[in-house]
């Protein structure tokens, strides 16, 4: 089964659109489709909050990493402002996804 997003009117794919695709293509009712999409993203978020990596085969990896404290600068005033150490989420696309994005569109 293949899903297409060609009919999207806006440039971003939303959770509501994902739920609609599940409804249209799999036959879940709208509430089940919305709950499934929400549960999927909740699981990813919970894993990242715990500091765990999330690997989605053929798509990519989400990782949590620590950024060190560093000096910053207020662009308006030029004043130096310290930027505290913090955790950030990074995404690295899989080779398969990168190749698909580089391929010419049909």
mmCIF file of C-alpha atoms in Angstrom:
data_model
loop_
_atom_site.group_PDB
_atom_site.id
_atom_site.type_symbol
_atom_site.label_atom_id
_atom_site.label_comp_id
_atom_site.label_asym_id
_atom_site.label_seq_id
_atom_site.Cartn_x
_atom_site.Cartn_y
_atom_site.Cartn_z
ATOM 1 C CA UNK A 1 0.000 0.000 0.000
ATOM 2 C CA UNK A 2 1.427 3.352 -0.983
ATOM 3 C CA UNK A 3 0.437 6.734 0.422
ATOM 4 C CA UNK A 4 0.734 9.889 -1.614
ATOM 5 C CA UNK A 5 0.747 13.460 -0.441
ATOM 6 C CA UNK A 6 0.418 15.066 -3.874
ATOM 7 C CA UNK A 7 -2.913 16.698 -3.084
ATOM 8 C CA UNK A 8 -1.598 18.705 -0.141
ATOM 9 C CA UNK A 9 -2.615 22.345 -0.391
ATOM 10 C CA UNK A 10 -0.026 23.528 2.103
ATOM 11 C CA UNK A 11 3.713 22.825 2.037
ATOM 12 C CA UNK A 12 3.779 20.963 5.379
ATOM 13 C CA UNK A 13 2.303 17.574 6.211
ATOM 14 C CA UNK A 14 0.229 17.847 9.401
ATOM 15 C CA UNK A 15 -0.851 15.304 11.989
ATOM 16 C CA UNK A 16 -4.452 15.849 10.896
ATOM 17 C CA UNK A 17 -3.511 15.007 7.300
ATOM 18 C CA UNK A 18 -1.726 11.855 8.468
ATOM 19 C CA UNK A 19 -4.856 10.819 10.355
ATOM 20 C CA UNK A 20 -6.975 11.495 7.258
ATOM 21 C CA UNK A 21 -4.656 9.284 5.195
ATOM 22 C CA UNK A 22 -5.044 6.465 7.722
ATOM 23 C CA UNK A 23 -8.798 6.926 7.562
ATOM 24 C CA UNK A 24 -8.871 6.919 3.741
ATOM 25 C CA UNK A 25 -6.329 4.164 3.072
ATOM 26 C CA UNK A 26 -6.616 1.742 5.979
ATOM 27 C CA UNK A 27 -10.227 2.118 7.010
ATOM 28 C CA UNK A 28 -9.748 3.198 10.603
ATOM 29 C CA UNK A 29 -12.451 5.498 11.854
ATOM 30 C CA UNK A 30 -11.393 9.127 12.240
ATOM 31 C CA UNK A 31 -11.046 8.911 16.025
ATOM 32 C CA UNK A 32 -8.872 5.769 15.845
ATOM 33 C CA UNK A 33 -6.711 7.334 13.133
ATOM 34 C CA UNK A 34 -6.178 10.508 15.185
ATOM 35 C CA UNK A 35 -5.401 8.473 18.305
ATOM 36 C CA UNK A 36 -2.884 6.335 16.397
ATOM 37 C CA UNK A 37 -1.027 9.359 15.021
ATOM 38 C CA UNK A 38 -1.013 11.051 18.441
ATOM 39 C CA UNK A 39 0.236 7.856 20.127
ATOM 40 C CA UNK A 40 3.046 7.504 17.564
ATOM 41 C CA UNK A 41 4.340 11.027 18.168
ATOM 42 C CA UNK A 42 3.844 10.728 21.948
ATOM 43 C CA UNK A 43 6.043 7.602 21.980
ATOM 44 C CA UNK A 44 8.768 9.384 20.036
ATOM 45 C CA UNK A 45 8.614 12.418 22.334
ATOM 46 C CA UNK A 46 8.653 10.290 25.511
ATOM 47 C CA UNK A 47 11.721 8.382 24.310
ATOM 48 C CA UNK A 48 13.577 11.586 23.469
ATOM 49 C CA UNK A 49 12.645 13.147 26.830
ATOM 50 C CA UNK A 50 14.197 10.091 28.537
ATOM 51 C CA UNK A 51 17.361 10.674 26.501
ATOM 52 C CA UNK A 52 16.851 7.624 24.283
ATOM 53 C CA UNK A 53 17.580 7.644 20.549
ATOM 54 C CA UNK A 54 14.712 6.942 18.149
ATOM 55 C CA UNK A 55 15.556 5.008 14.979
ATOM 56 C CA UNK A 56 12.995 4.772 12.182
ATOM 57 C CA UNK A 57 14.191 2.273 9.592
ATOM 58 C CA UNK A 58 14.591 3.738 6.084
ATOM 59 C CA UNK A 59 13.714 7.193 7.431
ATOM 60 C CA UNK A 60 16.325 8.372 9.941
ATOM 61 C CA UNK A 61 17.437 8.762 13.537
ATOM 62 C CA UNK A 62 16.455 11.265 16.202
ATOM 63 C CA UNK A 63 19.109 11.755 18.875
ATOM 64 C CA UNK A 64 19.351 13.813 22.039
ATOM 65 C CA UNK A 65 22.705 15.451 22.612
ATOM 66 C CA UNK A 66 24.150 17.954 25.049
ATOM 67 C CA UNK A 67 25.310 21.337 23.830
ATOM 68 C CA UNK A 68 27.915 23.022 25.993
ATOM 69 C CA UNK A 69 27.478 26.472 27.476
ATOM 70 C CA UNK A 70 28.904 29.166 25.234
ATOM 71 C CA UNK A 71 28.996 32.916 24.857
ATOM 72 C CA UNK A 72 26.355 34.436 22.602
ATOM 73 C CA UNK A 73 25.597 37.910 21.368
ATOM 74 C CA UNK A 74 22.377 39.907 21.267
ATOM 75 C CA UNK A 75 22.166 40.844 17.568
ATOM 76 C CA UNK A 76 20.260 44.050 18.290
ATOM 77 C CA UNK A 77 22.584 45.508 20.943
ATOM 78 C CA UNK A 78 25.793 43.551 20.391
ATOM 79 C CA UNK A 79 25.839 42.774 24.113
ATOM 80 C CA UNK A 80 27.381 39.439 25.093
ATOM 81 C CA UNK A 81 24.867 37.026 26.590
ATOM 82 C CA UNK A 82 25.768 33.646 28.069
ATOM 83 C CA UNK A 83 23.966 30.673 26.498
ATOM 84 C CA UNK A 84 23.485 27.890 29.032
ATOM 85 C CA UNK A 85 24.196 24.220 28.402
ATOM 86 C CA UNK A 86 21.130 22.425 27.112
ATOM 87 C CA UNK A 87 19.841 19.253 25.520
ATOM 88 C CA UNK A 88 18.866 19.390 21.855
ATOM 89 C CA UNK A 89 17.242 16.933 19.462
ATOM 90 C CA UNK A 90 19.003 16.257 16.183
ATOM 91 C CA UNK A 91 17.746 14.362 13.151
ATOM 92 C CA UNK A 92 19.909 12.468 10.689
ATOM 93 C CA UNK A 93 18.168 11.218 7.571
ATOM 94 C CA UNK A 94 18.866 7.661 6.439
ATOM 95 C CA UNK A 95 20.747 7.047 3.222
ATOM 96 C CA UNK A 96 17.570 5.701 1.653
ATOM 97 C CA UNK A 97 15.635 8.893 2.511
ATOM 98 C CA UNK A 98 18.480 11.090 1.244
ATOM 99 C CA UNK A 99 18.549 9.175 -2.045
ATOM 100 C CA UNK A 100 14.762 9.472 -2.409
ATOM 101 C CA UNK A 101 14.862 13.226 -1.823
ATOM 102 C CA UNK A 102 17.619 13.636 -4.419
ATOM 103 C CA UNK A 103 15.801 11.558 -7.049
ATOM 104 C CA UNK A 104 13.897 13.542 -9.678
ATOM 105 C CA UNK A 105 10.167 13.911 -8.931
ATOM 106 C CA UNK A 106 7.849 11.890 -11.137
#
